[in-house]
Structures are given as structure tokens and as C-alpha cells.
């Protein structure tokens, strides 16, 4: 997909990701970018999918060290399957379409 340019890069609004040097790199390499609507964490896969998965796996566990927390979180992430990522992508797609249909209005928590 990379060579044939059949993909779009979803860019969030983190300042480091939207720096001029990043924008120049993306433009130089003709990387198509899907801009991220402001104030929409509901569209960031890490926020709506990965972090909750890790949080759920860590919930209720007493850890003896920060290192133990990191190890458990890494294990949870490494155990994600292709199906997990496909589900995440499908959820992202639904959320992006809902955002588009609502003219980029913030929708987190809105299950309608």
C-alpha cells in the first residue's frame, strides 16, 4: 500500500506532529494526510481503543514497581491480534464517518 499510495495518514493535532518540519516531510514524500478535527479524542485509536485495553488489564492490580506496570502494559499490547487491530480500524472508520456526517462536531460519548 505504501508504494502504491493507497493509504492515508491520519494526523492528530499533537504539536510535535503538526510542526512545520513534519508537514514539509509529509509534503516532500507526497504522503496523503487526513487532518484531525480539533478537540476530538474520540477519533484517536490510542485514546478510544489501546489505552482502555491496557487500563482494563491493569485495573485492580497492585504493582510492586513502575517497571512491573510497564512490563504488564507491554505484554497486553504484544498480545493484540490482527482481529483486534481490524476491529479498532472498523471503529475508527465508523467514528470518522460520524464526525464527517456531523460536520466535524465533537462526538465522544455520544452513542446515537
Coordinates of N, CA, C and O in Angstrom, one line a residue:
X1 N 0.8 -1.2 0.0 CA 0.0 0.0 0.0 C 0.9 1.3 0.0 O 0.5 2.3 -0.6
X2 N 2.0 1.2 0.7 CA 2.9 2.4 0.7 C 3.4 2.7 -0.6 O 3.3 3.9 -1.0
X3 N 3.9 1.8 -1.4 CA 4.4 2.0 -2.7 C 3.4 2.5 -3.7 O 3.7 3.3 -4.5
X4 N 2.2 2.0 -3.6 CA 1.1 2.4 -4.5 C 0.3 3.6 -4.0 O -0.7 4.0 -4.7
X5 N 0.6 4.1 -2.8 CA -0.1 5.2 -2.2 C -1.6 5.0 -2.1 O -2.4 5.9 -2.5
X6 N -1.9 3.9 -1.6 CA -3.3 3.5 -1.4 C -3.8 3.7 0.0 O -4.7 3.1 0.5
X7 N -3.1 4.5 0.8 CA -3.4 4.7 2.2 C -3.4 6.2 2.5 O -2.9 7.0 1.7
X8 N -3.9 6.6 3.6 CA -4.0 8.0 4.1 C -3.5 8.0 5.5 O -3.9 7.1 6.3
X9 N -2.6 8.9 5.8 CA -2.1 9.1 7.2 C -3.0 9.9 8.0 O -3.3 11.1 7.7
X10 N -3.5 9.4 9.1 CA -4.4 10.1 10.0 C -3.5 10.9 11.0 O -2.9 10.3 11.8
X11 N -3.5 12.2 10.8 CA -2.6 13.1 11.6 C -3.4 13.7 12.7 O -4.4 14.3 12.5
X12 N -3.0 13.5 14.0 CA -3.7 14.1 15.1 C -3.2 15.5 15.3 O -2.3 16.0 14.5
X13 N -3.6 16.2 16.3 CA -3.3 17.6 16.5 C -2.2 17.8 17.5 O -2.0 19.0 18.0
X14 N -1.4 16.8 17.8 CA -0.3 17.0 18.8 C 0.7 18.0 18.2 O 1.1 17.8 17.0
X15 N 1.1 19.0 18.9 CA 2.0 20.0 18.4 C 3.3 19.4 17.7 O 3.7 19.9 16.6
X16 N 3.8 18.4 18.3 CA 5.1 17.8 17.7 C 4.8 17.2 16.4 O 5.6 17.1 15.5
X17 N 3.5 16.7 16.2 CA 3.2 16.0 14.9 C 2.8 17.0 13.9 O 2.7 16.7 12.7
X18 N 2.4 18.2 14.3 CA 2.0 19.2 13.3 C 3.0 20.3 13.1 O 2.7 21.4 12.5
X19 N 4.2 20.0 13.5 CA 5.3 21.0 13.3 C 5.6 21.2 11.8 O 5.3 20.3 11.0
X20 N 6.1 22.3 11.5 CA 6.4 22.7 10.1 C 7.3 21.6 9.5 O 7.1 21.2 8.3
X21 N 8.3 21.1 10.2 CA 9.3 20.1 9.7 C 8.5 18.8 9.3 O 8.8 18.2 8.3
X22 N 7.5 18.5 10.1 CA 6.7 17.3 9.8 C 5.9 17.5 8.6 O 5.8 16.6 7.7
X23 N 5.2 18.7 8.5 CA 4.4 19.0 7.4 C 5.2 19.0 6.1 O 4.8 18.5 5.0
X24 N 6.5 19.5 6.2 CA 7.3 19.5 5.0 C 7.7 18.1 4.6 O 7.7 17.8 3.4
X25 N 8.0 17.3 5.6 CA 8.4 15.9 5.3 C 7.2 15.2 4.6 O 7.4 14.5 3.6
X26 N 6.0 15.3 5.1 CA 4.9 14.7 4.5 C 4.6 15.2 3.1 O 4.3 14.4 2.2
X27 N 4.7 16.5 2.9 CA 4.5 17.1 1.6 C 5.6 16.6 0.6 O 5.3 16.2 -0.5
X28 N 6.9 16.6 1.1 CA 8.0 16.2 0.2 C 7.8 14.8 -0.3 O 8.2 14.4 -1.4
X29 N 7.3 13.9 0.5 CA 7.1 12.5 0.2 C 5.7 12.2 -0.3 O 5.3 11.0 -0.5
X30 N 4.9 13.3 -0.6 CA 3.6 13.1 -1.1 C 2.7 12.2 -0.3 O 2.0 11.3 -0.8
X31 N 2.8 12.3 1.0 CA 2.0 11.4 1.9 C 0.7 12.1 2.1 O 0.6 13.2 2.7
X32 N -0.4 11.4 1.7 CA -1.7 12.0 1.9 C -2.1 12.0 3.4 O -1.9 11.0 4.1
X33 N -2.6 13.1 3.9 CA -2.9 13.3 5.3 C -4.3 13.6 5.5 O -4.9 14.4 4.8
X34 N -4.9 12.9 6.4 CA -6.3 13.1 6.8 C -6.2 14.0 8.1 O -5.7 13.5 9.1
X35 N -6.6 15.2 8.0 CA -6.5 16.1 9.1 C -7.4 15.7 10.3 O -8.5 15.2 10.0
X36 N -7.0 16.0 11.5 CA -7.8 15.6 12.6 C -8.6 16.8 13.2 O -8.0 17.8 13.4
X37 N -9.9 16.6 13.3 CA -10.7 17.8 13.8 C -10.2 18.1 15.2 O -9.9 17.2 16.0
X38 N -10.2 19.4 15.6 CA -9.8 19.8 16.9 C -10.7 19.2 18.0 O -11.9 19.1 17.8
X39 N -10.1 19.0 19.2 CA -10.9 18.5 20.3 C -11.7 17.2 20.1 O -12.8 17.1 20.6
X40 N -11.1 16.3 19.4 CA -11.8 15.0 19.1 C -11.0 13.8 19.5 O -10.5 13.0 18.6
X41 N -10.8 13.5 20.8 CA -10.1 12.4 21.2 C -10.8 11.1 20.8 O -10.2 10.0 20.8
X42 N -12.1 11.2 20.5 CA -12.9 10.1 20.1 C -12.4 9.5 18.8 O -12.9 8.4 18.4
X43 N -11.5 10.2 18.1 CA -11.1 9.7 16.8 C -9.7 9.1 16.8 O -9.1 8.7 15.8
X44 N -9.0 9.2 18.0 CA -7.6 8.7 18.1 C -7.7 7.3 18.6 O -8.1 7.0 19.7
X45 N -7.2 6.3 17.7 CA -7.3 4.9 18.2 C -6.6 4.6 19.5 O -7.1 3.8 20.2
X46 N -5.5 5.3 19.8 CA -4.9 5.1 21.1 C -5.8 5.4 22.3 O -5.9 4.7 23.3
X47 N -6.6 6.5 22.1 CA -7.5 7.0 23.1 C -8.7 6.2 23.3 O -9.2 5.9 24.4
X48 N -9.3 5.7 22.1 CA -10.6 5.0 22.3 C -10.4 3.5 22.3 O -11.3 2.8 22.6
X49 N -9.2 3.0 22.0 CA -9.1 1.6 21.9 C -7.9 1.0 22.7 O -8.0 0.2 23.6
X50 N -6.7 1.5 22.4 CA -5.5 0.9 23.0 C -5.4 1.2 24.5 O -5.2 0.3 25.3
X51 N -5.5 2.5 24.9 CA -5.4 2.9 26.3 C -6.4 2.2 27.1 O -6.1 1.7 28.2
X52 N -7.7 2.2 26.7 CA -8.7 1.5 27.5 C -8.4 0.0 27.7 O -8.6 -0.6 28.8
X53 N -7.9 -0.6 26.7 CA -7.5 -2.1 26.8 C -6.4 -2.3 27.8 O -6.5 -3.2 28.7
X54 N -5.4 -1.4 27.8 CA -4.3 -1.5 28.8 C -4.9 -1.2 30.2 O -4.6 -1.9 31.1
X55 N -5.6 -0.1 30.3 CA -6.2 0.3 31.6 C -7.0 -0.8 32.2 O -6.9 -1.1 33.4
X56 N -7.8 -1.5 31.4 CA -8.7 -2.6 31.8 C -7.8 -3.7 32.4 O -8.1 -4.3 33.4
X57 N -6.7 -4.0 31.7 CA -5.9 -5.1 32.0 C -5.1 -4.8 33.3 O -4.8 -5.7 34.1
X58 N -4.8 -3.5 33.6 CA -4.1 -3.2 34.8 C -5.0 -2.9 36.0 O -4.5 -3.0 37.1
X59 N -6.3 -2.7 35.7 CA -7.2 -2.3 36.8 C -7.2 -3.4 37.9 O -7.3 -4.6 37.7
X60 N -7.2 -2.9 39.1 CA -7.3 -3.8 40.3 C -6.0 -4.5 40.7 O -6.0 -5.3 41.6
X61 N -4.9 -4.3 39.9 CA -3.7 -5.0 40.2 C -2.8 -4.1 41.0 O -2.6 -2.9 40.7
X62 N -2.2 -4.6 42.1 CA -1.2 -3.9 42.8 C 0.2 -4.2 42.3 O 0.6 -5.4 42.4
X63 N 0.9 -3.2 41.8 CA 2.2 -3.5 41.3 C 3.3 -3.1 42.3 O 3.1 -2.1 43.0
X64 N 4.4 -3.8 42.3 CA 5.5 -3.5 43.2 C 6.4 -2.4 42.7 O 7.2 -1.9 43.5
X65 N 6.3 -2.1 41.4 CA 7.2 -1.1 40.8 C 6.7 -0.6 39.5 O 5.8 -1.2 38.9
X66 N 7.2 0.5 39.1 CA 6.8 1.1 37.8 C 7.2 0.2 36.7 O 6.5 0.0 35.7
X67 N 8.3 -0.5 36.9 CA 8.8 -1.4 35.9 C 7.8 -2.5 35.7 O 7.6 -3.0 34.6
X68 N 7.2 -3.0 36.7 CA 6.2 -4.1 36.6 C 5.0 -3.6 35.9 O 4.4 -4.4 35.1
X69 N 4.6 -2.3 36.1 CA 3.5 -1.8 35.3 C 3.8 -1.7 33.8 O 3.0 -2.1 33.0
X70 N 5.0 -1.3 33.5 CA 5.5 -1.2 32.1 C 5.5 -2.6 31.5 O 5.1 -2.7 30.3
X71 N 6.0 -3.6 32.2 CA 6.1 -4.9 31.7 C 4.7 -5.5 31.4 O 4.4 -6.1 30.3
X72 N 3.7 -5.3 32.3 CA 2.4 -5.7 32.1 C 1.7 -5.0 30.9 O 1.1 -5.6 30.0
X73 N 1.9 -3.7 30.8 CA 1.3 -3.0 29.7 C 1.9 -3.4 28.3 O 1.2 -3.6 27.4
X74 N 3.2 -3.6 28.3 CA 3.9 -4.1 27.1 C 3.3 -5.5 26.7 O 3.1 -5.8 25.5
X75 N 3.1 -6.3 27.7 CA 2.6 -7.7 27.4 C 1.2 -7.6 26.8 O 0.9 -8.3 25.9
X76 N 0.4 -6.7 27.4 CA -1.0 -6.6 26.9 C -1.0 -6.1 25.4 O -1.7 -6.6 24.6
X77 N -0.1 -5.1 25.1 CA 0.0 -4.6 23.7 C 0.5 -5.7 22.8 O 0.1 -5.8 21.6
X78 N 1.5 -6.5 23.2 CA 2.1 -7.5 22.4 C 1.1 -8.6 22.1 O 1.2 -9.3 21.1
X79 N 0.1 -8.8 23.0 CA -0.9 -9.9 22.8 C -2.0 -9.5 21.9 O -2.9 -10.3 21.5
X80 N -2.1 -8.2 21.4 CA -3.1 -7.8 20.5 C -3.0 -8.6 19.2 O -1.9 -8.8 18.7
X81 N -4.1 -9.0 18.6 CA -4.1 -9.8 17.4 C -4.5 -9.0 16.2 O -4.9 -7.8 16.3
X82 N -4.4 -9.6 15.1 CA -4.8 -8.9 13.8 C -6.3 -8.6 13.9 O -6.6 -7.5 13.5
X83 N -7.1 -9.5 14.5 CA -8.5 -9.2 14.6 C -8.7 -7.9 15.5 O -9.6 -7.2 15.3
X84 N -7.9 -7.8 16.6 CA -8.0 -6.6 17.4 C -7.8 -5.3 16.6 O -8.6 -4.4 16.8
X85 N -6.8 -5.3 15.8 CA -6.5 -4.2 15.0 C -7.5 -3.9 13.9 O -7.8 -2.8 13.6
X86 N -8.1 -5.0 13.4 CA -9.1 -4.8 12.4 C -10.4 -4.2 13.0 O -11.0 -3.3 12.4
X87 N -10.7 -4.7 14.2 CA -11.8 -4.1 15.0 C -11.6 -2.6 15.3 O -12.5 -1.8 15.1
X88 N -10.4 -2.3 15.7 CA -10.0 -0.9 16.0 C -10.2 -0.1 14.8 O -10.8 1.0 14.8
X89 N -9.7 -0.6 13.6 CA -9.8 0.2 12.4 C -11.3 0.4 12.0 O -11.7 1.5 11.6
X90 N -12.1 -0.6 12.2 CA -13.5 -0.5 11.8 C -14.2 0.5 12.7 O -15.0 1.3 12.3
X91 N -13.8 0.5 14.0 CA -14.4 1.5 14.9 C -13.9 2.9 14.6 O -14.7 3.9 14.6
X92 N -12.7 3.0 14.2 CA -12.1 4.3 13.7 C -12.9 4.8 12.5 O -13.3 6.0 12.4
X93 N -13.1 3.9 11.6 CA -13.8 4.3 10.3 C -15.3 4.8 10.7 O -15.7 5.8 10.1
X94 N -16.0 4.1 11.5 CA -17.3 4.5 11.9 C -17.3 5.8 12.6 O -18.1 6.7 12.3
X95 N -16.3 6.1 13.5 CA -16.2 7.3 14.2 C -15.9 8.5 13.2 O -16.5 9.6 13.3
X96 N -15.0 8.2 12.2 CA -14.7 9.3 11.2 C -15.9 9.6 10.4 O -16.1 10.8 10.1
X97 N -16.6 8.6 10.0 CA -17.8 8.8 9.2 C -18.9 9.6 10.0 O -19.5 10.6 9.4
X98 N -19.0 9.3 11.3 CA -20.0 10.0 12.1 C -19.5 11.5 12.3 O -20.3 12.4 12.2
X99 N -18.2 11.7 12.4 CA -17.7 13.0 12.5 C -17.9 13.8 11.2 O -18.4 15.0 11.3
X100 N -17.7 13.2 10.1 CA -17.9 13.8 8.8 C -19.4 14.2 8.7 O -19.7 15.3 8.3
X101 N -20.3 13.2 9.0 CA -21.7 13.5 8.8 C -22.2 14.6 9.7 O -23.2 15.3 9.4
X102 N -21.5 14.8 10.9 CA -21.9 15.9 11.8 C -21.1 17.1 11.6 O -21.0 18.0 12.5
X103 N -20.4 17.2 10.5 CA -19.6 18.4 10.1 C -18.5 18.7 11.1 O -18.4 19.8 11.6
X104 N -17.8 17.6 11.5 CA -16.7 17.7 12.4 C -17.0 18.1 13.8 O -16.1 18.7 14.5
X105 N -18.2 17.8 14.3 CA -18.6 18.2 15.6 C -18.1 17.1 16.6 O -18.1 15.9 16.3
X106 N -17.6 17.5 17.7 CA -17.1 16.6 18.8 C -18.2 15.6 19.2 O -19.4 15.9 19.4
X107 N -17.9 14.3 19.2 CA -18.9 13.2 19.4 C -18.6 12.2 20.5 O -19.4 11.4 20.8
X108 N -17.5 12.4 21.2 CA -17.1 11.4 22.2 C -18.3 11.2 23.3 O -18.8 12.1 23.7
X109 N -18.6 9.9 23.5 CA -19.6 9.6 24.5 C -21.0 9.7 23.9 O -22.0 9.3 24.5
X110 N -21.2 10.1 22.7 CA -22.5 10.2 22.1 C -22.7 8.9 21.3 O -22.1 8.6 20.3
X111 N -23.5 8.0 21.8 CA -23.7 6.7 21.2 C -24.9 6.7 20.2 O -25.3 5.7 19.7
X112 N -25.4 7.8 19.8 CA -26.5 7.9 18.9 C -26.0 7.7 17.5 O -25.0 8.0 17.1

